Amino acid sequence: MQTFSFVFLAALTLAAATKLWLGMRHLSHIQRHRDRVPGEFANEISLDAHHKAADYSCAKTRFGLFATAFECGVILVLTFGGGLQLLHDVTAGWFAPGVARGVALAVLLATIMTIVDIPLGWYRTFGIEQRFGFNKMTPLLFFADILKHAALAAALGIPLVACILWVMEQAGAWWWLYAWLIWVAFNLFILAVYPTLIAPIFNKFLPLNDPLLKERIERLLEKCGFKVQGLMIMDGSRRSSHGNAYFTGFGKTKRIVFFDTLLARLAPTEIEAVLAHELGHFKLRHVIKRIAWIFTASLAFLWLLAQLMSQEWFYSGLNVQAPSTAMALILFFIVVPQFVFPLQPVTSFYSRKHEFEADTYAAQHASVPDLISALVKLYKDNASTLTPDPLHSAFYDSHPPATLRIARLQGYGK
Ligand SMILES: [Zn+2]
């Protein structure tokens, strides 16, 4: 066995063991706090709702443990089990070496992964979400979604992969820079067309018509100096009763989207407070910072791929005897997450920092008690646990625990 095989296996084992350990901690922490609603929520959240949140979080965490083990199994089958080599041999029978063979390899692997993922998605939707009363999907919609996603991935992904592979093969030593430019352009294109061309494939969007709410929102937007083309309602209730609101698009396509499930449950003043929080993300440039960060990181990763792709050990260490640009790209997507997993707490930390900053912005531009009551409703309706394991939360949570957020907001209210 080669050195790189050992290094990769060590990283894979370490990442998986950490995920399993964090999941177990989370489970036992939630169980320990299941019998009592945390003091600060005792008035708003019943013991029944607290039990539901605990059981829902535990069900999702247990499923996460299984998914981690399953994913490790798939990675081992693809690499040391000879799966990727087999896929190469199949596509080598279809095409001569080159871009077409590379695209075929990527499509074949993506198709297999999509099929393998169906039972997991099914259990998530019709097992867990259904059991806790959140699921609104029918089996027909479930499969229609898979087919639509696959068609969209093919329409957008195949040309992108073909372009990248062509650049990797033809553009010489600086290919990674050209590939990066293509990647950036592709992402900006998706961001621009997502609200008007992609999102409507999956959901219906109607303009927000409630005159009182509309006036309230427009007043807030004006106060914050924010120009937006459309206020839209999305039929999120087609799939799930979880509520949400988000910003999308940029320039002319910029719009605010409310899930119908959110509008149904929050009072107009609470919706205004939630929107002020979202506006905070925009005004404080969180979105742009995030995009800039992703683009910078992808440039570094492409450079790294350029270095690895010419090394024979990169392939043979993962039990692949058929070096090619497409194979390098695929191996890279398998290998990198195992090595960058230890950085997860850093990205989560920045995300939570941004949430606190957006809360501060909301506190300055909307009512603090309304934001607090909206948050309590959202945590309750989404059955998010109020008692996460602190270490699990530090690793994964993009949003701070409810207790911390609300305690901080109460400080502003005084
Ligand atoms: Zn936020």
CSV table of C-alpha atoms and ligand atoms in Angstrom, one decimal:
chain,number,residue,atom,x,y,z
A,1,MET,CA,0.0,0.0,0.0
A,2,GLN,CA,1.2,3.5,-0.8
A,3,THR,CA,1.8,6.5,1.5
A,4,PHE,CA,-1.1,8.5,-0.1
A,5,SER,CA,-3.5,5.6,0.5
A,6,PHE,CA,-2.7,5.7,4.2
A,7,VAL,CA,-2.9,9.5,4.4
A,8,PHE,CA,-6.3,9.4,2.7
A,9,LEU,CA,-7.7,6.6,4.9
A,10,ALA,CA,-6.5,8.4,8.0
A,11,ALA,CA,-8.3,11.6,6.9
A,12,LEU,CA,-11.4,9.7,6.0
A,13,THR,CA,-11.4,7.8,9.3
A,14,LEU,CA,-10.7,11.0,11.3
A,15,ALA,CA,-13.5,12.9,9.7
A,16,ALA,CA,-16.0,10.1,10.0
A,17,ALA,CA,-15.1,9.4,13.6
A,18,THR,CA,-15.4,13.1,14.5
A,19,LYS,CA,-18.9,13.2,12.8
A,20,LEU,CA,-20.1,10.1,14.7
A,21,TRP,CA,-18.7,11.3,18.0
A,22,LEU,CA,-20.3,14.7,17.6
A,23,GLY,CA,-23.6,13.1,16.7
A,24,MET,CA,-23.5,10.8,19.7
A,25,ARG,CA,-22.8,13.8,22.0
A,26,HIS,CA,-25.7,15.7,20.5
A,27,LEU,CA,-28.1,12.8,21.0
A,28,SER,CA,-27.2,12.3,24.7
A,29,HIS,CA,-27.2,16.0,25.4
A,30,ILE,CA,-30.7,16.4,23.9
A,31,GLN,CA,-31.9,13.3,25.8
A,32,ARG,CA,-30.6,14.6,29.1
A,33,HIS,CA,-32.5,17.9,28.6
A,34,ARG,CA,-35.7,16.4,27.3
A,35,ASP,CA,-37.7,16.5,30.5
A,36,ARG,CA,-37.6,20.2,31.1
A,37,VAL,CA,-38.2,23.3,28.9
A,38,PRO,CA,-35.2,25.7,29.3
A,39,GLY,CA,-36.3,28.4,31.8
A,40,GLU,CA,-36.3,31.4,29.4
A,41,PHE,CA,-38.8,29.5,27.1
A,42,ALA,CA,-41.0,28.1,29.9
A,43,ASN,CA,-43.8,30.6,29.1
A,44,GLU,CA,-43.8,30.2,25.3
A,45,ILE,CA,-43.0,26.6,24.7
A,46,SER,CA,-45.0,23.7,26.1
A,47,LEU,CA,-43.4,20.5,27.4
A,48,ASP,CA,-45.1,18.7,24.5
A,49,ALA,CA,-43.5,21.0,21.9
A,50,HIS,CA,-40.2,20.6,23.7
A,51,HIS,CA,-40.5,16.8,23.5
A,52,LYS,CA,-41.4,17.0,19.8
A,53,ALA,CA,-38.3,19.2,19.1
A,54,ALA,CA,-36.1,16.8,21.1
A,55,ASP,CA,-37.5,13.7,19.3
A,56,TYR,CA,-37.3,15.3,15.9
A,57,SER,CA,-33.7,16.5,16.4
A,58,CYS,CA,-32.7,13.0,17.6
A,59,ALA,CA,-34.4,11.3,14.6
A,60,LYS,CA,-32.5,13.6,12.3
A,61,THR,CA,-29.2,13.1,14.1
A,62,ARG,CA,-29.5,9.3,14.2
A,63,PHE,CA,-30.2,9.4,10.4
A,64,GLY,CA,-27.2,11.6,10.0
A,65,LEU,CA,-25.0,9.0,11.8
A,66,PHE,CA,-26.3,6.4,9.4
A,67,ALA,CA,-25.7,8.7,6.4
A,68,THR,CA,-22.1,9.3,7.5
A,69,ALA,CA,-21.4,5.6,7.7
A,70,PHE,CA,-23.1,5.0,4.4
A,71,GLU,CA,-21.2,7.8,2.6
A,72,CYS,CA,-17.9,6.3,3.9
A,73,GLY,CA,-19.0,2.9,2.5
A,74,VAL,CA,-19.7,4.5,-0.9
A,75,ILE,CA,-16.3,6.3,-1.0
A,76,LEU,CA,-14.5,3.0,-0.1
A,77,VAL,CA,-16.4,1.1,-2.8
A,78,LEU,CA,-15.6,3.8,-5.4
A,79,THR,CA,-11.9,3.9,-4.6
A,80,PHE,CA,-10.3,0.8,-3.0
A,81,GLY,CA,-13.3,-1.3,-4.0
A,82,GLY,CA,-12.4,-0.6,-7.7
A,83,GLY,CA,-15.7,1.2,-8.5
A,84,LEU,CA,-14.2,4.1,-10.3
A,85,GLN,CA,-11.8,1.9,-12.2
A,86,LEU,CA,-14.8,-0.2,-13.3
A,87,LEU,CA,-16.7,3.0,-14.5
A,88,HIS,CA,-13.6,4.0,-16.4
A,89,ASP,CA,-13.4,0.7,-18.1
A,90,VAL,CA,-17.1,1.0,-19.1
A,91,THR,CA,-16.8,4.5,-20.6
A,92,ALA,CA,-13.5,3.5,-22.3
A,93,GLY,CA,-15.5,1.0,-24.3
A,94,TRP,CA,-17.8,3.9,-25.5
A,95,PHE,CA,-15.4,6.7,-26.3
A,96,ALA,CA,-11.8,7.4,-27.3
A,97,PRO,CA,-9.8,9.3,-24.7
A,98,GLY,CA,-10.8,12.9,-24.5
A,99,VAL,CA,-13.6,15.3,-23.4
A,100,ALA,CA,-16.5,13.0,-24.5
A,101,ARG,CA,-15.2,10.1,-22.5
A,102,GLY,CA,-14.6,12.4,-19.5
A,103,VAL,CA,-18.2,13.7,-19.7
A,104,ALA,CA,-19.5,10.2,-20.0
A,105,LEU,CA,-17.6,9.2,-16.8
A,106,ALA,CA,-19.0,12.1,-14.9
A,107,VAL,CA,-22.6,11.5,-16.1
A,108,LEU,CA,-22.4,7.8,-15.3
A,109,LEU,CA,-21.1,8.5,-11.8
A,110,ALA,CA,-23.7,11.3,-11.1
A,111,THR,CA,-26.5,8.9,-12.3
A,112,ILE,CA,-25.4,6.2,-10.0
A,113,MET,CA,-25.0,8.6,-7.0
A,114,THR,CA,-28.5,10.0,-7.7
A,115,ILE,CA,-30.0,6.5,-7.7
A,116,VAL,CA,-28.1,5.5,-4.6
A,117,ASP,CA,-29.4,8.6,-2.8
A,118,ILE,CA,-33.1,7.9,-3.6
A,119,PRO,CA,-33.7,5.6,-0.6
A,120,LEU,CA,-32.0,8.1,1.8
A,121,GLY,CA,-34.1,11.0,0.5
A,122,TRP,CA,-37.2,8.8,0.6
A,123,TYR,CA,-36.6,7.9,4.3
A,124,ARG,CA,-35.9,11.6,5.1
A,125,THR,CA,-39.1,12.7,3.6
A,126,PHE,CA,-41.6,9.9,4.2
A,127,GLY,CA,-40.0,8.5,7.3
A,128,ILE,CA,-38.8,11.4,9.5
A,129,GLU,CA,-40.6,14.5,8.1
A,130,GLN,CA,-43.8,12.6,7.7
A,131,ARG,CA,-43.7,11.2,11.3
A,132,PHE,CA,-43.3,14.6,12.7
A,133,GLY,CA,-46.1,16.1,10.6
A,134,PHE,CA,-43.9,18.4,8.4
A,135,ASN,CA,-44.1,16.5,5.1
A,136,LYS,CA,-46.5,17.7,2.4
A,137,MET,CA,-44.9,15.8,-0.5
A,138,THR,CA,-46.6,13.1,-2.4
A,139,PRO,CA,-44.5,10.2,-3.9
A,140,LEU,CA,-45.4,11.6,-7.3
A,141,LEU,CA,-43.9,15.0,-6.4
A,142,PHE,CA,-40.9,13.3,-4.9
A,143,PHE,CA,-40.0,11.5,-8.1
A,144,ALA,CA,-41.0,14.5,-10.3
A,145,ASP,CA,-38.5,16.6,-8.3
A,146,ILE,CA,-35.8,14.0,-8.8
A,147,LEU,CA,-36.4,14.0,-12.6
A,148,LYS,CA,-36.5,17.8,-12.8
A,149,HIS,CA,-33.3,18.1,-10.8
A,150,ALA,CA,-31.6,15.5,-13.0
A,151,ALA,CA,-32.8,17.3,-16.2
A,152,LEU,CA,-31.6,20.6,-14.9
A,153,ALA,CA,-28.2,19.2,-13.8
A,154,ALA,CA,-27.8,17.7,-17.2
A,155,ALA,CA,-28.7,20.9,-19.1
A,156,LEU,CA,-26.4,23.0,-17.0
A,157,GLY,CA,-23.8,20.6,-15.7
A,158,ILE,CA,-22.9,18.7,-18.9
A,159,PRO,CA,-21.8,21.9,-20.8
A,160,LEU,CA,-20.0,23.1,-17.8
A,161,VAL,CA,-18.1,19.9,-17.2
A,162,ALA,CA,-17.3,19.7,-21.0
A,163,CYS,CA,-15.9,23.3,-20.9
A,164,ILE,CA,-13.8,22.6,-17.8
A,165,LEU,CA,-12.4,19.3,-19.1
A,166,TRP,CA,-11.6,20.9,-22.4
A,167,VAL,CA,-9.7,23.7,-20.7
A,168,MET,CA,-7.9,21.2,-18.5
A,169,GLU,CA,-6.7,19.3,-21.5
A,170,GLN,CA,-6.0,22.2,-24.0
A,171,ALA,CA,-5.1,25.4,-22.1
A,172,GLY,CA,-1.7,24.5,-20.8
A,173,ALA,CA,-0.1,25.2,-17.5
A,174,TRP,CA,-2.5,28.0,-16.6
A,175,TRP,CA,-5.6,26.0,-17.2
A,176,TRP,CA,-6.7,26.3,-13.6
A,177,LEU,CA,-7.0,30.1,-14.0
A,178,TYR,CA,-9.2,29.8,-17.1
A,179,ALA,CA,-11.2,27.1,-15.4
A,180,TRP,CA,-11.7,29.4,-12.5
A,181,LEU,CA,-12.9,32.2,-14.8
A,182,ILE,CA,-15.4,29.8,-16.4
A,183,TRP,CA,-16.6,28.7,-12.9
A,184,VAL,CA,-17.1,32.3,-11.7
A,185,ALA,CA,-19.0,33.2,-14.9
A,186,PHE,CA,-21.1,30.1,-14.5
A,187,ASN,CA,-22.0,30.9,-10.9
A,188,LEU,CA,-22.8,34.5,-11.6
A,189,PHE,CA,-25.0,33.4,-14.5
A,190,ILE,CA,-26.9,31.0,-12.2
A,191,LEU,CA,-27.4,33.7,-9.6
A,192,ALA,CA,-28.8,36.0,-12.2
A,193,VAL,CA,-31.3,33.5,-13.8
A,194,TYR,CA,-32.2,31.5,-10.6
A,195,PRO,CA,-35.2,33.7,-9.5
A,196,THR,CA,-36.8,34.0,-12.9
A,197,LEU,CA,-35.8,30.8,-14.7
A,198,ILE,CA,-34.8,28.1,-12.3
A,199,ALA,CA,-36.9,28.5,-9.1
A,200,PRO,CA,-40.2,28.6,-11.0
A,201,ILE,CA,-39.5,25.0,-12.3
A,202,PHE,CA,-40.0,23.8,-8.7
A,203,ASN,CA,-42.5,26.3,-7.2
A,204,LYS,CA,-45.1,28.8,-8.0
A,205,PHE,CA,-44.4,32.5,-7.3
A,206,LEU,CA,-47.1,35.1,-6.8
A,207,PRO,CA,-46.7,38.7,-6.0
A,208,LEU,CA,-47.5,39.7,-2.4
A,209,ASN,CA,-50.9,41.3,-2.5
A,210,ASP,CA,-51.9,41.9,1.1
A,211,PRO,CA,-52.1,45.7,1.0
A,212,LEU,CA,-51.4,46.2,4.8
A,213,LEU,CA,-48.4,43.9,4.9
A,214,LYS,CA,-47.1,45.3,1.6
A,215,GLU,CA,-47.2,48.8,2.8
A,216,ARG,CA,-45.5,47.9,6.0
A,217,ILE,CA,-42.7,46.1,4.1
A,218,GLU,CA,-42.3,48.9,1.6
A,219,ARG,CA,-41.9,51.4,4.4
A,220,LEU,CA,-39.2,49.2,6.0
A,221,LEU,CA,-37.4,48.9,2.7
A,222,GLU,CA,-37.4,52.6,2.2
A,223,LYS,CA,-36.2,53.2,5.8
A,224,CYS,CA,-33.3,50.9,5.1
A,225,GLY,CA,-32.6,52.4,1.7
A,226,PHE,CA,-33.2,49.2,-0.2
A,227,LYS,CA,-34.5,48.8,-3.7
A,228,VAL,CA,-36.1,45.6,-4.7
A,229,GLN,CA,-38.0,44.6,-7.8
A,230,GLY,CA,-40.5,42.1,-6.4
A,231,LEU,CA,-42.1,40.9,-3.2
A,232,MET,CA,-43.1,37.3,-3.9
A,233,ILE,CA,-44.9,34.5,-2.1
A,234,MET,CA,-43.7,31.0,-2.8
A,235,ASP,CA,-45.9,27.9,-2.3
A,236,GLY,CA,-43.4,26.2,0.1
A,237,SER,CA,-46.4,24.4,1.6
A,238,ARG,CA,-46.3,22.1,-1.5
A,239,ARG,CA,-43.4,20.2,0.0
A,240,SER,CA,-43.1,21.0,3.7
A,241,SER,CA,-44.7,23.0,6.5
A,242,HIS,CA,-41.3,24.5,7.5
A,243,GLY,CA,-41.4,28.3,7.1
A,244,ASN,CA,-38.7,30.5,5.6
A,245,ALA,CA,-37.9,33.8,3.8
A,246,TYR,CA,-35.0,34.6,1.5
A,247,PHE,CA,-33.4,37.1,-0.8
A,248,THR,CA,-32.5,36.0,-4.3
A,249,GLY,CA,-31.0,37.3,-7.5
A,250,PHE,CA,-29.0,40.5,-8.0
A,251,GLY,CA,-29.4,43.7,-10.0
A,252,LYS,CA,-32.7,43.7,-11.9
A,253,THR,CA,-33.8,40.3,-10.7
A,254,LYS,CA,-33.3,41.0,-7.0
A,255,ARG,CA,-36.4,39.9,-5.0
A,256,ILE,CA,-37.6,38.9,-1.6
A,257,VAL,CA,-39.4,35.6,-1.4
A,258,PHE,CA,-41.7,34.6,1.5
A,259,PHE,CA,-42.8,31.0,2.0
A,260,ASP,CA,-46.6,30.9,2.3
A,261,THR,CA,-46.0,28.8,5.4
A,262,LEU,CA,-44.2,31.8,7.1
A,263,LEU,CA,-46.9,34.3,6.2
A,264,ALA,CA,-49.6,32.0,7.5
A,265,ARG,CA,-48.0,31.8,11.0
A,266,LEU,CA,-46.4,35.2,11.7
A,267,ALA,CA,-48.1,38.5,12.5
A,268,PRO,CA,-47.3,41.4,10.1
A,269,THR,CA,-45.1,43.1,12.7
A,270,GLU,CA,-43.2,39.8,13.2
A,271,ILE,CA,-42.7,39.4,9.4
A,272,GLU,CA,-41.4,42.9,9.3
A,273,ALA,CA,-38.8,42.0,12.0
A,274,VAL,CA,-37.7,38.9,10.2
A,275,LEU,CA,-37.4,40.9,7.0
A,276,ALA,CA,-35.2,43.5,8.8
A,277,HIS,CA,-32.9,40.6,9.8
A,278,GLU,CA,-32.7,39.5,6.2
A,279,LEU,CA,-32.0,43.1,5.1
A,280,GLY,CA,-29.2,43.2,7.6
A,281,HIS,CA,-27.5,40.3,5.8
A,282,PHE,CA,-27.7,42.3,2.6
A,283,LYS,CA,-26.7,45.7,4.0
A,284,LEU,CA,-23.8,44.3,5.9
A,285,ARG,CA,-22.6,42.7,2.7
A,286,HIS,CA,-22.7,39.1,4.1
A,287,VAL,CA,-23.9,37.8,0.8
A,288,ILE,CA,-21.1,39.4,-1.2
A,289,LYS,CA,-18.5,38.4,1.4
A,290,ARG,CA,-19.6,34.8,1.2
A,291,ILE,CA,-19.5,34.7,-2.6
A,292,ALA,CA,-16.1,36.4,-2.6
A,293,TRP,CA,-14.8,33.8,-0.1
A,294,ILE,CA,-16.2,30.9,-2.1
A,295,PHE,CA,-14.6,32.2,-5.3
A,296,THR,CA,-11.2,32.7,-3.6
A,297,ALA,CA,-11.3,29.2,-2.1
A,298,SER,CA,-12.2,27.7,-5.4
A,299,LEU,CA,-9.2,29.4,-7.1
A,300,ALA,CA,-6.9,27.9,-4.5
A,301,PHE,CA,-8.6,24.4,-4.9
A,302,LEU,CA,-8.2,24.6,-8.7
A,303,TRP,CA,-4.6,25.4,-8.3
A,304,LEU,CA,-4.2,22.5,-6.0
A,305,LEU,CA,-5.9,20.2,-8.4
A,306,ALA,CA,-3.5,21.3,-11.1
A,307,GLN,CA,-0.6,20.2,-8.9
A,308,LEU,CA,-2.2,16.8,-8.0
A,309,MET,CA,-3.5,15.9,-11.5
A,310,SER,CA,0.0,15.3,-12.9
A,311,GLN,CA,1.1,13.0,-9.9
A,312,GLU,CA,0.8,9.3,-10.6
A,313,TRP,CA,0.4,8.6,-6.9
A,314,PHE,CA,-2.8,10.7,-6.7
A,315,TYR,CA,-4.5,8.0,-8.9
A,316,SER,CA,-2.8,4.8,-7.9
A,317,GLY,CA,-3.0,5.7,-4.2
A,318,LEU,CA,-6.8,5.6,-4.6
A,319,ASN,CA,-6.7,2.4,-6.6
A,320,VAL,CA,-7.3,4.0,-10.0
A,321,GLN,CA,-5.0,2.8,-12.8
A,322,ALA,CA,-6.5,5.2,-15.5
A,323,PRO,CA,-5.2,8.7,-15.0
A,324,SER,CA,-7.3,11.3,-16.9
A,325,THR,CA,-8.5,14.9,-16.4
A,326,ALA,CA,-12.1,13.7,-15.6
A,327,MET,CA,-10.8,11.1,-13.1
A,328,ALA,CA,-8.6,13.7,-11.4
A,329,LEU,CA,-11.6,16.0,-11.0
A,330,ILE,CA,-13.8,13.2,-9.6
A,331,LEU,CA,-11.0,12.0,-7.2
A,332,PHE,CA,-10.5,15.6,-6.1
A,333,PHE,CA,-14.2,15.9,-5.1
A,334,ILE,CA,-13.9,12.7,-3.1
A,335,VAL,CA,-10.6,13.5,-1.4
A,336,VAL,CA,-10.9,17.2,-0.6
A,337,PRO,CA,-14.0,17.2,1.8
A,338,GLN,CA,-12.1,14.7,4.0
A,339,PHE,CA,-9.2,17.0,4.5
A,340,VAL,CA,-11.2,20.3,4.8
A,341,PHE,CA,-13.7,18.9,7.3
A,342,PRO,CA,-11.7,20.1,10.3
A,343,LEU,CA,-12.3,23.7,9.0
A,344,GLN,CA,-16.1,23.2,9.4
A,345,PRO,CA,-16.1,25.0,12.8
A,346,VAL,CA,-14.5,28.1,11.2
A,347,THR,CA,-17.1,28.5,8.5
A,348,SER,CA,-19.9,27.8,11.0
A,349,PHE,CA,-18.4,30.4,13.3
A,350,TYR,CA,-18.5,33.1,10.6
A,351,SER,CA,-22.0,32.2,9.7
A,352,ARG,CA,-23.2,32.6,13.3
A,353,LYS,CA,-21.2,35.8,13.6
A,354,HIS,CA,-23.2,37.1,10.6
A,355,GLU,CA,-26.5,36.0,12.2
A,356,PHE,CA,-25.7,38.0,15.3
A,357,GLU,CA,-24.8,41.0,13.2
A,358,ALA,CA,-28.1,40.7,11.2
A,359,ASP,CA,-30.0,40.5,14.5
A,360,THR,CA,-28.3,43.7,15.7
A,361,TYR,CA,-29.3,45.4,12.4
A,362,ALA,CA,-32.9,44.2,12.8
A,363,ALA,CA,-32.9,45.5,16.4
A,364,GLN,CA,-32.0,48.9,15.1
A,365,HIS,CA,-34.6,49.0,12.3
A,366,ALA,CA,-37.5,47.0,13.6
A,367,SER,CA,-39.2,46.0,16.9
A,368,VAL,CA,-37.0,43.8,19.2
A,369,PRO,CA,-40.0,42.1,20.9
A,370,ASP,CA,-41.5,41.2,17.5
A,371,LEU,CA,-38.2,39.7,16.4
A,372,ILE,CA,-38.0,37.6,19.6
A,373,SER,CA,-41.6,36.4,19.3
A,374,ALA,CA,-41.0,35.6,15.6
A,375,LEU,CA,-37.9,33.6,16.5
A,376,VAL,CA,-39.7,31.7,19.2
A,377,LYS,CA,-42.5,30.8,16.8
A,378,LEU,CA,-40.0,29.7,14.1
A,379,TYR,CA,-38.0,27.6,16.5
A,380,LYS,CA,-41.2,26.0,17.8
A,381,ASP,CA,-42.8,25.4,14.4
A,382,ASN,CA,-39.6,24.0,12.9
A,383,ALA,CA,-39.1,21.9,16.1
A,384,SER,CA,-35.5,22.9,16.3
A,385,THR,CA,-34.0,21.7,19.6
A,386,LEU,CA,-33.5,24.4,22.2
A,387,THR,CA,-30.8,22.3,23.9
A,388,PRO,CA,-28.2,21.4,21.3
A,389,ASP,CA,-24.8,19.9,22.4
A,390,PRO,CA,-22.5,23.0,22.6
A,391,LEU,CA,-19.7,21.3,20.7
A,392,HIS,CA,-22.0,19.9,18.0
A,393,SER,CA,-23.5,23.3,17.6
A,394,ALA,CA,-20.0,25.0,17.4
A,395,PHE,CA,-19.1,22.5,14.6
A,396,TYR,CA,-22.3,22.6,12.5
A,397,ASP,CA,-24.8,25.3,13.3
A,398,SER,CA,-25.1,28.1,10.8
A,399,HIS,CA,-27.4,29.8,13.2
A,400,PRO,CA,-26.7,30.4,16.9
A,401,PRO,CA,-28.7,28.5,19.5
A,402,ALA,CA,-32.1,30.2,20.2
A,403,THR,CA,-31.2,30.8,23.8
A,404,LEU,CA,-28.1,32.8,22.9
A,405,ARG,CA,-29.9,34.8,20.1
A,406,ILE,CA,-32.8,35.7,22.3
A,407,ALA,CA,-30.7,36.6,25.3
A,408,ARG,CA,-28.7,38.9,23.2
A,409,LEU,CA,-31.9,40.5,21.7
A,410,GLN,CA,-33.4,41.0,25.1
A,411,GLY,CA,-30.2,43.0,26.0
A,412,TYR,CA,-31.1,45.5,23.1
A,413,GLY,CA,-34.7,45.7,24.3
A,414,LYS,CA,-33.7,47.2,27.6
B,1,ZN,ZN,-30.0,35.2,9.1
